[in-house]
Coordinates of C-alpha atoms and ligand atoms in Angstrom, one line a residue:
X1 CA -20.3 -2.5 -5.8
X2 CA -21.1 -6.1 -4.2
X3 CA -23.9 -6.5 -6.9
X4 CA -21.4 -5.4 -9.7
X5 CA -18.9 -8.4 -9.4
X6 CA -18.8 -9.4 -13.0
X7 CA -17.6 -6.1 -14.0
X8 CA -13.8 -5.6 -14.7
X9 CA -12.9 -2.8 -13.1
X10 CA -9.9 -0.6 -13.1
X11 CA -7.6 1.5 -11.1
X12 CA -4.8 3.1 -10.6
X13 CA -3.0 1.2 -7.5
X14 CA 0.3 3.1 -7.6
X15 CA 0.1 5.9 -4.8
X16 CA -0.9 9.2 -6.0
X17 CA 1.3 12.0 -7.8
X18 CA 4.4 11.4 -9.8
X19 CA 6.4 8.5 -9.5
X20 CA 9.5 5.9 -11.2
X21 CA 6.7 3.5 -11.4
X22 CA 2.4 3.6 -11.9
X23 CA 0.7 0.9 -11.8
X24 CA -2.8 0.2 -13.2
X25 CA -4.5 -2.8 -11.8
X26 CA -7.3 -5.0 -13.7
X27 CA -9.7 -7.2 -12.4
X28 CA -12.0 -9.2 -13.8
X29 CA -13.1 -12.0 -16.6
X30 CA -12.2 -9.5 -19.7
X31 CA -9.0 -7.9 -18.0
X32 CA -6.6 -9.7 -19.7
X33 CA -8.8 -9.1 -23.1
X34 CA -8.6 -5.8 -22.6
X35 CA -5.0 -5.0 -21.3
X36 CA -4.4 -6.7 -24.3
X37 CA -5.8 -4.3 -26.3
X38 CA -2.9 -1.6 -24.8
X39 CA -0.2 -4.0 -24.2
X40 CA 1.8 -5.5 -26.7
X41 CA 5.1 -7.7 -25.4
X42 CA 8.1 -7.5 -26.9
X43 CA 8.6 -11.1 -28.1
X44 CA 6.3 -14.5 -28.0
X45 CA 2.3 -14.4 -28.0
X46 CA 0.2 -11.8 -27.2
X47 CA -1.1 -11.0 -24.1
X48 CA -4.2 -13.1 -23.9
X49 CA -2.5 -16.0 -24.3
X50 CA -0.3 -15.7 -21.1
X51 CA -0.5 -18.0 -18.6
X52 CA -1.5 -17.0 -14.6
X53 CA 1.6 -15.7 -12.5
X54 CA 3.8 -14.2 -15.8
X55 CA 5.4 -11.5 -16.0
X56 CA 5.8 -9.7 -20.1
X57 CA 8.0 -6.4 -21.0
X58 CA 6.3 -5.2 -24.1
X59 CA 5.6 -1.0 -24.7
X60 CA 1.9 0.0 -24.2
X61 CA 0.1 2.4 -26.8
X62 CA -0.3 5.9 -25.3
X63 CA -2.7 7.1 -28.4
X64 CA -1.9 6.8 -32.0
X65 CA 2.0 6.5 -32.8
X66 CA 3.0 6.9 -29.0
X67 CA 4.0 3.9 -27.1
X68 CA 5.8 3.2 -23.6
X69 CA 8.4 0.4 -22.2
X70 CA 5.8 -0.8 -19.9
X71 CA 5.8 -4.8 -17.6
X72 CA 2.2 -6.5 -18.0
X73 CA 1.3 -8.8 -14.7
X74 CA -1.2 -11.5 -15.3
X75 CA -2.4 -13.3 -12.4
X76 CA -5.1 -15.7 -14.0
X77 CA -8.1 -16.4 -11.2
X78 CA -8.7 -18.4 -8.8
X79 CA -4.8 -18.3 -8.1
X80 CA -5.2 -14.4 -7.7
X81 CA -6.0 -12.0 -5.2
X82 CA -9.2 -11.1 -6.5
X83 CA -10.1 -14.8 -7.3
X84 CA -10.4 -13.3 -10.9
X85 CA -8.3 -12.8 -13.6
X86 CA -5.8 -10.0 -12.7
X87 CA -3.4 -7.7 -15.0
X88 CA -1.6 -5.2 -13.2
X89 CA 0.3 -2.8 -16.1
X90 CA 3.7 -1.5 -14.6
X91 CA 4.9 1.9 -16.7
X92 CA 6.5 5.2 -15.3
X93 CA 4.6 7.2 -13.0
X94 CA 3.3 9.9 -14.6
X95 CA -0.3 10.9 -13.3
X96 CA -1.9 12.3 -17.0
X97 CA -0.2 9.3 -18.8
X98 CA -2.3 6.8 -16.0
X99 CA -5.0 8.7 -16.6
X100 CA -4.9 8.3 -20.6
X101 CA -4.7 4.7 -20.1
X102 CA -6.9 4.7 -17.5
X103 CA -9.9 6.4 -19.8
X104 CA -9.2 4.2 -23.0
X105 CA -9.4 0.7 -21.2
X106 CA -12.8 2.3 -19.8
X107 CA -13.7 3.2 -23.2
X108 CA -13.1 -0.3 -23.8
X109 CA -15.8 -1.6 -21.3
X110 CA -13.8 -1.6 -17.9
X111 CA -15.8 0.0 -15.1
X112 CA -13.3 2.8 -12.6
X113 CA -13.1 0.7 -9.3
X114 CA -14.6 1.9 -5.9
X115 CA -12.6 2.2 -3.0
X116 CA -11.5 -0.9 -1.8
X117 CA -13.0 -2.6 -4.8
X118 CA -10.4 -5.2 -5.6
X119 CA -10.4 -5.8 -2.0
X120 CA -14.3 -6.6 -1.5
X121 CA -13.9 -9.2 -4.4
X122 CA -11.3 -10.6 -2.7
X123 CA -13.3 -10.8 0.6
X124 CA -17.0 -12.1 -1.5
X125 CA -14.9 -14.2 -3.3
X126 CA -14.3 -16.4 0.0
X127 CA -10.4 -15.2 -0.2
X128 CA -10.0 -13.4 3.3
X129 CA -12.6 -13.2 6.0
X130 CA -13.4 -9.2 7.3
X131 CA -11.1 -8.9 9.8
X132 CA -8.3 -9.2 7.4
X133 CA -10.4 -6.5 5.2
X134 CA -10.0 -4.5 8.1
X135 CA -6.5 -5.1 8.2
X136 CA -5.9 -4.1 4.2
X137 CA -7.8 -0.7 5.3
X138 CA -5.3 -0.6 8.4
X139 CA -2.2 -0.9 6.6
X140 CA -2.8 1.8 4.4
X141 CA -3.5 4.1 7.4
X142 CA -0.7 3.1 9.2
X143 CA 1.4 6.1 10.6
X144 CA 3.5 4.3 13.2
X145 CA 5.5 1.8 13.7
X146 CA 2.9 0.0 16.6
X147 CA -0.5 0.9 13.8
X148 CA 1.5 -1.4 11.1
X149 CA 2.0 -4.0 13.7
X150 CA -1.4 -4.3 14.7
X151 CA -2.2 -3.2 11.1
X152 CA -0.7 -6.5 9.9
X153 CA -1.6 -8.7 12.5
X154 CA -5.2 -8.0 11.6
X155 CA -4.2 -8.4 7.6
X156 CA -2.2 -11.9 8.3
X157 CA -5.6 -13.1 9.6
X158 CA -4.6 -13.2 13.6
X159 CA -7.9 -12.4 15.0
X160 CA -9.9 -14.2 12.2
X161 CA -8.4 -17.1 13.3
X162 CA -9.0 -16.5 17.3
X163 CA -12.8 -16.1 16.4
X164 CA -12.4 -19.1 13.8
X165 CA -11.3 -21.2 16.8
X166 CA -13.8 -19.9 19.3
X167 CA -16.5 -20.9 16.6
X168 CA -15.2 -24.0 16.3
X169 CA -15.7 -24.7 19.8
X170 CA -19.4 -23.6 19.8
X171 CA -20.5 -25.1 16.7
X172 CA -19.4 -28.8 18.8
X173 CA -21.6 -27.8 20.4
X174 CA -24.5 -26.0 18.9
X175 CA -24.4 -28.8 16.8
X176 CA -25.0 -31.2 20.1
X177 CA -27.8 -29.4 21.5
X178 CA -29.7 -28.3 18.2
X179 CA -29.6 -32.5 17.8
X180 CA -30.6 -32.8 21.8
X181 CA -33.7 -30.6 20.4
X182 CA -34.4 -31.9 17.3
X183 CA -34.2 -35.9 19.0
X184 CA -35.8 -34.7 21.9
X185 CA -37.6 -38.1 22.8
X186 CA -34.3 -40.2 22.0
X187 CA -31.5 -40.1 25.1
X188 CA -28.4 -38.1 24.5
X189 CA -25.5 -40.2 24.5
X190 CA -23.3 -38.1 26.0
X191 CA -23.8 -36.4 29.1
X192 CA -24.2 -33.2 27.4
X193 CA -25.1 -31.0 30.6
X194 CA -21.7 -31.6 31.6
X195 CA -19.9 -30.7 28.3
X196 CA -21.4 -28.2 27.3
X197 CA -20.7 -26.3 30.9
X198 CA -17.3 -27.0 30.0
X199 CA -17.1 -25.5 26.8
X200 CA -19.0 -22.8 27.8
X201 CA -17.1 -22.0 30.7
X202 CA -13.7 -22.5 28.5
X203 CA -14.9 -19.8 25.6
X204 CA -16.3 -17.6 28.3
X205 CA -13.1 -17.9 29.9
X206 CA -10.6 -17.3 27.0
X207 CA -13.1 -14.4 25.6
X208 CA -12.9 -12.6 28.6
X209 CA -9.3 -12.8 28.6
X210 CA -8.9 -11.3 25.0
X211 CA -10.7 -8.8 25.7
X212 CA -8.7 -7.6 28.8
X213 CA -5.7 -8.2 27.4
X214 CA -6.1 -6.5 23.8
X215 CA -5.2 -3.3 23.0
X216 CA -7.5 -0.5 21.6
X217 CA -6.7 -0.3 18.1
X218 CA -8.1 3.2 18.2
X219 CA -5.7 4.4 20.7
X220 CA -2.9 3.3 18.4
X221 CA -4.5 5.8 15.7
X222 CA -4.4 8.9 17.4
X223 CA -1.1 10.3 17.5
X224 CA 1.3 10.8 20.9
X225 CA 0.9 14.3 22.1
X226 CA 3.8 16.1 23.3
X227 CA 3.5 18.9 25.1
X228 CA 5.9 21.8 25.3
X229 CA 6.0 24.1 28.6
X230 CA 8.0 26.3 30.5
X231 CA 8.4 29.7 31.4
X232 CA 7.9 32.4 28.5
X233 CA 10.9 32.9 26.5
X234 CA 13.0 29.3 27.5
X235 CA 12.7 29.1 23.6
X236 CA 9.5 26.3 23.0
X237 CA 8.6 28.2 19.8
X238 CA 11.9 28.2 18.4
X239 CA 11.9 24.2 19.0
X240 CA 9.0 23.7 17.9
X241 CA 9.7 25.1 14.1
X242 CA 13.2 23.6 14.4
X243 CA 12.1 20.4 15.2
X244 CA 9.3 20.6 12.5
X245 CA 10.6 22.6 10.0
X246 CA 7.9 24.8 10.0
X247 CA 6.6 28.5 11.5
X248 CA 3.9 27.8 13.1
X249 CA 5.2 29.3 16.2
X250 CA 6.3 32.9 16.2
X251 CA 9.5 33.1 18.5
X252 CA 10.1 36.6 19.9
X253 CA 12.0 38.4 22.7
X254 CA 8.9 39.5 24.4
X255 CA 7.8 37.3 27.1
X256 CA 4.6 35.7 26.5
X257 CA 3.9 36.2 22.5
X258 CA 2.6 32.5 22.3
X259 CA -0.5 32.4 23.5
X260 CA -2.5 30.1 21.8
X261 CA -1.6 26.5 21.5
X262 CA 0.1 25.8 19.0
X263 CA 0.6 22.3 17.1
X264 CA 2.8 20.6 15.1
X265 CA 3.1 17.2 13.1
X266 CA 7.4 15.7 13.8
X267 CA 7.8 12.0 12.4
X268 CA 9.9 10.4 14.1
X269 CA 11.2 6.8 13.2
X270 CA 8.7 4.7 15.4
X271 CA 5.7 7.5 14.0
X272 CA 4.3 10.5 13.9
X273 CA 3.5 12.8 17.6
X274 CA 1.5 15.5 17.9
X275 CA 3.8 18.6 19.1
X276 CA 1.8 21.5 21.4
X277 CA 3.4 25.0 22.5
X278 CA 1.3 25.9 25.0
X279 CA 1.5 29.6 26.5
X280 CA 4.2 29.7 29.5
X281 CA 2.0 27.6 32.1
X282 CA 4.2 29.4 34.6
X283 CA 3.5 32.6 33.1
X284 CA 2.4 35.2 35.9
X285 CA -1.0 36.2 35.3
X286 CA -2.2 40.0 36.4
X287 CA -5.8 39.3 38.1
X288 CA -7.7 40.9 35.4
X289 CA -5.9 39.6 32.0
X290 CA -8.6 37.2 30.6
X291 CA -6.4 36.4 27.5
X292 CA -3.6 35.6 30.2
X293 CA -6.1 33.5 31.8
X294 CA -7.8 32.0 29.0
X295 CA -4.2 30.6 27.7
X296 CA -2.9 29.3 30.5
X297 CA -6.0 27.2 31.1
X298 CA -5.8 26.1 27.7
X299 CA -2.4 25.1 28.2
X300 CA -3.4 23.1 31.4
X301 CA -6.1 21.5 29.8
X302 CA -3.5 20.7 26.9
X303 CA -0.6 19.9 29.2
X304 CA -3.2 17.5 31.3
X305 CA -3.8 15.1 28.0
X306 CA -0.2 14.8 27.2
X307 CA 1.8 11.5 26.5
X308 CA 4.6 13.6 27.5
X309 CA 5.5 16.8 28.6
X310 CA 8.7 18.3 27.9
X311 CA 9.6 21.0 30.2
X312 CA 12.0 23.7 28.7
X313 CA 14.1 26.1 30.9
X314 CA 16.7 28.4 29.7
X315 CA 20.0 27.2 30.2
X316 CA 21.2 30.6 31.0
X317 CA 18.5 31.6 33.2
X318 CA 18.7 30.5 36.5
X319 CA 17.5 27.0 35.4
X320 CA 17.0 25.1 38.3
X321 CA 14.7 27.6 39.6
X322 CA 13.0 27.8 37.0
X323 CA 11.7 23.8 36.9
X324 CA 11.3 24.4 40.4
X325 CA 8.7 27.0 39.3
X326 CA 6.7 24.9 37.4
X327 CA 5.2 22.7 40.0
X328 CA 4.1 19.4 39.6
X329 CA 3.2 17.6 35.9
X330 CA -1.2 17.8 35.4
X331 CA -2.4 14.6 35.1
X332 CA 0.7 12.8 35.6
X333 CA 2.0 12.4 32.2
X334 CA 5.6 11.5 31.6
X335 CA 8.1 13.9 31.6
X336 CA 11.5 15.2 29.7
X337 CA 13.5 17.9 30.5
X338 CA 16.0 20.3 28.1
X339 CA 17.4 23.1 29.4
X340 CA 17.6 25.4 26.2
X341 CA 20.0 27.7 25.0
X342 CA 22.8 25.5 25.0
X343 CA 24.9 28.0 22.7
X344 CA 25.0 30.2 25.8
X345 CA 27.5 27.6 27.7
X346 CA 30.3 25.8 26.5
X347 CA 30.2 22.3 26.6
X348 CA 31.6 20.7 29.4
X349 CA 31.2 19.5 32.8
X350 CA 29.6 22.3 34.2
X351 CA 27.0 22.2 32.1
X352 CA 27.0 18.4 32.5
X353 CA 26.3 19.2 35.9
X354 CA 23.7 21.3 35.8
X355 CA 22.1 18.9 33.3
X356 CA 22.3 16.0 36.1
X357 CA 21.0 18.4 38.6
X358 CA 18.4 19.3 36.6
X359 CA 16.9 15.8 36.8
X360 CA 19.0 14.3 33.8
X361 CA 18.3 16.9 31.1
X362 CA 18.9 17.3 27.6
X363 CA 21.1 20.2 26.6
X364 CA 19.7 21.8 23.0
X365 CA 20.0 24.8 21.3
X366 CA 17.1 25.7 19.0
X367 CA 19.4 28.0 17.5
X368 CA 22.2 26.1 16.5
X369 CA 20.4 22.8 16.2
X370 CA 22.3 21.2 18.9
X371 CA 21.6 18.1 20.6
X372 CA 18.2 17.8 18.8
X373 CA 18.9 14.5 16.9
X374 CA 19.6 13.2 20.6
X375 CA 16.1 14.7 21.5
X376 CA 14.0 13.3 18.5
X377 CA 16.0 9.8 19.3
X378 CA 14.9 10.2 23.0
X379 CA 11.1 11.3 21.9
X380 CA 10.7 8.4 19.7
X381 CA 12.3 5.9 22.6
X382 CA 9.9 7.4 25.1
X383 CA 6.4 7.4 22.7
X384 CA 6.9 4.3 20.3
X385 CA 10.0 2.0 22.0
X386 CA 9.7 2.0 26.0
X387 CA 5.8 3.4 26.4
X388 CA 2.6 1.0 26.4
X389 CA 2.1 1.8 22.6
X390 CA 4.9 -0.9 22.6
X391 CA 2.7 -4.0 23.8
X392 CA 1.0 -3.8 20.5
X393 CA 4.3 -5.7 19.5
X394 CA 3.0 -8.9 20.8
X395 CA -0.9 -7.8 21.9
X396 CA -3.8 -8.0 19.2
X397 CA -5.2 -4.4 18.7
X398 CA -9.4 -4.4 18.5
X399 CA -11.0 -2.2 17.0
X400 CA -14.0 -1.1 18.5
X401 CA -16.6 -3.4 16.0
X402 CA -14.2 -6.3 17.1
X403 CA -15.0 -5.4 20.6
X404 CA -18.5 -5.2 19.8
X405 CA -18.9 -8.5 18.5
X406 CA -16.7 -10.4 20.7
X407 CA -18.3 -8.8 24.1
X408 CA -21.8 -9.6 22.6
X409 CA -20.4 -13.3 22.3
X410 CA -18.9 -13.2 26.2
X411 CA -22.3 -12.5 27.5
X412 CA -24.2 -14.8 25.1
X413 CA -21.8 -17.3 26.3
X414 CA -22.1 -16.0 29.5
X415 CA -25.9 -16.0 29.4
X416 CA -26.0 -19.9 27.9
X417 CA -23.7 -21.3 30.5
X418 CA -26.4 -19.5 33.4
X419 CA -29.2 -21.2 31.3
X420 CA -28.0 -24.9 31.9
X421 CA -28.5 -24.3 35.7
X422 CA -27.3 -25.6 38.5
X423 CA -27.0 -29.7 38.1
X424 CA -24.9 -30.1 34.9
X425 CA -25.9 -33.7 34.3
X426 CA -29.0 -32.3 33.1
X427 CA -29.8 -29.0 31.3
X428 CA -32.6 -26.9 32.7
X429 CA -33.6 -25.2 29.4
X430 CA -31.9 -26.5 26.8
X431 CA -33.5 -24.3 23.5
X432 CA -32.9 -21.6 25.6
X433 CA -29.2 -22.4 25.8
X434 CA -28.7 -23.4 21.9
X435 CA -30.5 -20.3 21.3
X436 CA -27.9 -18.3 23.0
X437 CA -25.0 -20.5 21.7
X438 CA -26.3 -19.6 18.2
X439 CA -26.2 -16.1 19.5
X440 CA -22.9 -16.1 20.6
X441 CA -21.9 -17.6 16.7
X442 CA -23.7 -14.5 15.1
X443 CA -21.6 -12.6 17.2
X444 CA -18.0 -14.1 16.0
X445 CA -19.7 -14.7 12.4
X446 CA -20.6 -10.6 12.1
X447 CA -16.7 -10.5 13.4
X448 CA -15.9 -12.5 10.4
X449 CA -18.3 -11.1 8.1
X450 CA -20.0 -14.5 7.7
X451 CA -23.2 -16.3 7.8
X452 CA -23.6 -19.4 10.4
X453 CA -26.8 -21.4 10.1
X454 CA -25.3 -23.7 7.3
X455 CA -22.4 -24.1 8.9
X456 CA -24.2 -25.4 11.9
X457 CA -26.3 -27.3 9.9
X458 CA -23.8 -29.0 7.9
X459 CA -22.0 -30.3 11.7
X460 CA -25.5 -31.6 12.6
X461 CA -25.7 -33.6 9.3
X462 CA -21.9 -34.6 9.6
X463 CA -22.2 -36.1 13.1
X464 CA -25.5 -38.1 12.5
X465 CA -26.3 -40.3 9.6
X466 CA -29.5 -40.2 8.3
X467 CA -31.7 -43.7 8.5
X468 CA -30.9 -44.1 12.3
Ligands
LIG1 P1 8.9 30.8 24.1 O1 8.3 32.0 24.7 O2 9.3 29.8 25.1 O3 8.1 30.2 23.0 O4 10.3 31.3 23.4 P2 10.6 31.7 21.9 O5 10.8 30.5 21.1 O6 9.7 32.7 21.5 O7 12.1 32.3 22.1 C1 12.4 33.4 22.9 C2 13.6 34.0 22.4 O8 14.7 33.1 22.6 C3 13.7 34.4 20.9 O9 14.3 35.6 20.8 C4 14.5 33.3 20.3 O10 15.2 33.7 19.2 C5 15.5 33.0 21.4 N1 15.9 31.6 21.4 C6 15.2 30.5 21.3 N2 15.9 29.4 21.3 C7 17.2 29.8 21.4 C8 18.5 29.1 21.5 O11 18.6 27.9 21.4 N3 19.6 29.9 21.6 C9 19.5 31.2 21.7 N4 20.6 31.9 21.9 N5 18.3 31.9 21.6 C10 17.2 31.2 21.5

């Protein structure tokens, strides 16, 4: 698609299935032309003769005879997101009739879009450097409240401008040395040894610290996994399909039905977790059931990778003793506690009680649905508001080609500062060192999806005139 630029391409941009409003999006130097072939606006000129950054109602011809109340969007380039001219046609969402219109502006000479067409123009075009490519991809994927945030931080351009600045301070100074090399017989002015120490020291410095301090945008992807345990028949199947809405699990009477582990998908407001049923990890085991055995270390293993554990005891079943029974939490995951069943004791300070003594637990009844909005607001606290998830609120989230790039820049920094050797007023190896620096620039220029030597050159040339 890179080659194909001068296409105009089309898409439809509104998400799929039905929907109040589709939206087919244009880009290119006929769009305009050949919306204009489908769009005719109520009132004033045609379509082709509207200016960038308009907005027409008009109807839009289906096929012969059959028309639409549809809005036409013209964004003329370079003042678009595409740097080309832009239509976007607005009508109501109805998948075939996107599809008709789709086909006859194709017929007309537009080319279908590839994924993330609209956006690669946008990024060849000079408009937005990779990062924030990433960060269009990102958004879309989003599925919690801490992905957006990182999601949009990428997309506003956060981290293309952290590697912007860390270029800027080593094309200074590429631009020194590469001159220090290219006058090699002429004394340097300044005393570069010293300087470029400094800088290199600095970037190392500040690299280093992003990188410890960032977050792992990958870690933001997967989902929280709560885990559900407890003795057979405290009622984690029943929960689980209440709180999900589905039957994945199969609640019964007899002790021990679920053995497998079971998940399901519950959004909650901050995003979506992960929710696991393991078999009773305090189920007895007779010595020679291997499916007995085979669950229960399935459920350890699943239990040991949790975000959270939620421990379920029966309410009406001797509940104290039966957290007691569970011994300590694998792994050391954080914990919540419901004592289930709570149709089987009437509210009231008794139960309240037992609740404290239970280590502050939820009372909910799978049955009746009570106290579970209290739970899901308590789940959604403990994964997405109080957990680590919520640094990504002020932390930048890398993915795992940002960390690439910017560790391969630490150690070329790293690597050019070690070159300059011991006395700074003079610098041991000083290709060696500009041919690290330069290194260290590839690095935060793959990061931005960019090329450097021009830039470098165009520094040298800016900081010397020519004829001295
Ligand atoms: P699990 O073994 O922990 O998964 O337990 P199940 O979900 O299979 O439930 C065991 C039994 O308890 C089933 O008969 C459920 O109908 C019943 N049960 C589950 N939750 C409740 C509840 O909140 N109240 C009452 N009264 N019964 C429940």
């Amino acid at each position: 698609m890179y080659d194909r630029i001068q296409d105009t391409i089309v898409a439809v941009s509104s998400p799929p299935g039905a929907s109040a409003r589709g939206i087919l999006r244009l880009s290119g130097s006929r769009a305009v032309e050949l919306a204009g072939g489908l769009f005719r606006p109520h009132e004033g000129p045609p379509l082709s003769a509207a200016p960038g950054h308009t907005r027409l109602f008009g109807e839009l011809s289906i096929e012969a005879g059959a028309t639409l109340p549809a809005e036409a969007y013209v964004f003329r380039g370079p003042a678009s997101y595409t740097r080309q001219d832009i239509v976007e046609l607005h009508t109501v969402g109805s998948p075939a009739i996107l599809a008709v219109l789709s086909d006859r502006l194709v017929a007309a000479g537009a080319r279908p879009a590839e994924p993330g067409e609209f956006t690669a123009r946008a990024f060849l075009a000079g408009a937005m450097d990779l990062t924030r490519v990433e960060g269009v991809a990102a958004v879309i994927h989003a599925h919690s409240d801490a992905q957006l945030r990182a999601a949009r931080s990428l997309l506003e351009g956060r981290l293309g401008r952290i590697a912007a600045g860390f270029r800027e301070r080593l094309s200074e100074l590429s631009a020194a040395l590469e001159a220090a090399i290219d006058f090699a017989d002429e004394p340097v002015d300044a005393p570069l040894g010293r300087d470029a120490a400094a800088v290199l020291e600095g970037v190392e410095r500040d690299l280093r610290q992003l990188l410890g301090e960032a977050i792992d945008a990958e870690r933001l992807d997967a989902r929280p996994r709560v885990v559900l345990t407890g003795p057979p028949n405290a009622g984690k199947s029943s929960l689980l399909n209440r709180l999900t809405g589905q039957d994945r699990a199969i609640p019964s009477d007899r002790a021990g039905t679920t053995r497998d582990v079971l998940t399901a998908v519950l959004a909650l407001p901050g995003g979506e977790v992960v929710l696991c049923d393991t078999a009773g990890l305090a189920e007895a085991e007779a010595p020679d059931d291997e499916p007995a055995r085979l669950a229960r270390q399935a459920a350890l293993a699943c239990a040991a990778s949790a975000d959270l554990v939620v421990r379920v005891a029966d309410i009406s079943e001797r509940p104290l003793e039966a957290l007691a029974a569970m011994g300590p939490t694998p792994g050391g995951a954080r914990v919540l506690i419901l004592l289930n069943k709570s149709d089987r004791m009437p509210c009231g300070a008794e139960r309240d009680a037992l609740c404290a003594r239970a280590g502050g637990a939820l009372a909910v009844s799978a049955r009746t649905g009570e106290g579970l909005d209290r739970l899901r607001a308590r789940l959604d606290a403990v994964l997405f508001r109080e957990g680590a998830e919520g640094d990504a609120r002020d932390g930048l989230a890398l993915y795992a080609r940002h960390r690439r790039a910017l560790a391969d820049a630490t150690d070329a920094v790293c690597r050019a500062r070690e070159a300059i050797g011991p006395d700074r007023t003079e610098i041991r190896d000083v290709e060696l060192v500009a041919l690290e620096v330069r290194e260290a620039l590839r690095s935060l220029s793959l990061l931005l999806g960019e090329v450097t030597t021009e830039d470098i050159l165009g520094r040298i040339f800016a900081r010397f005139c020519i004829g001295k």
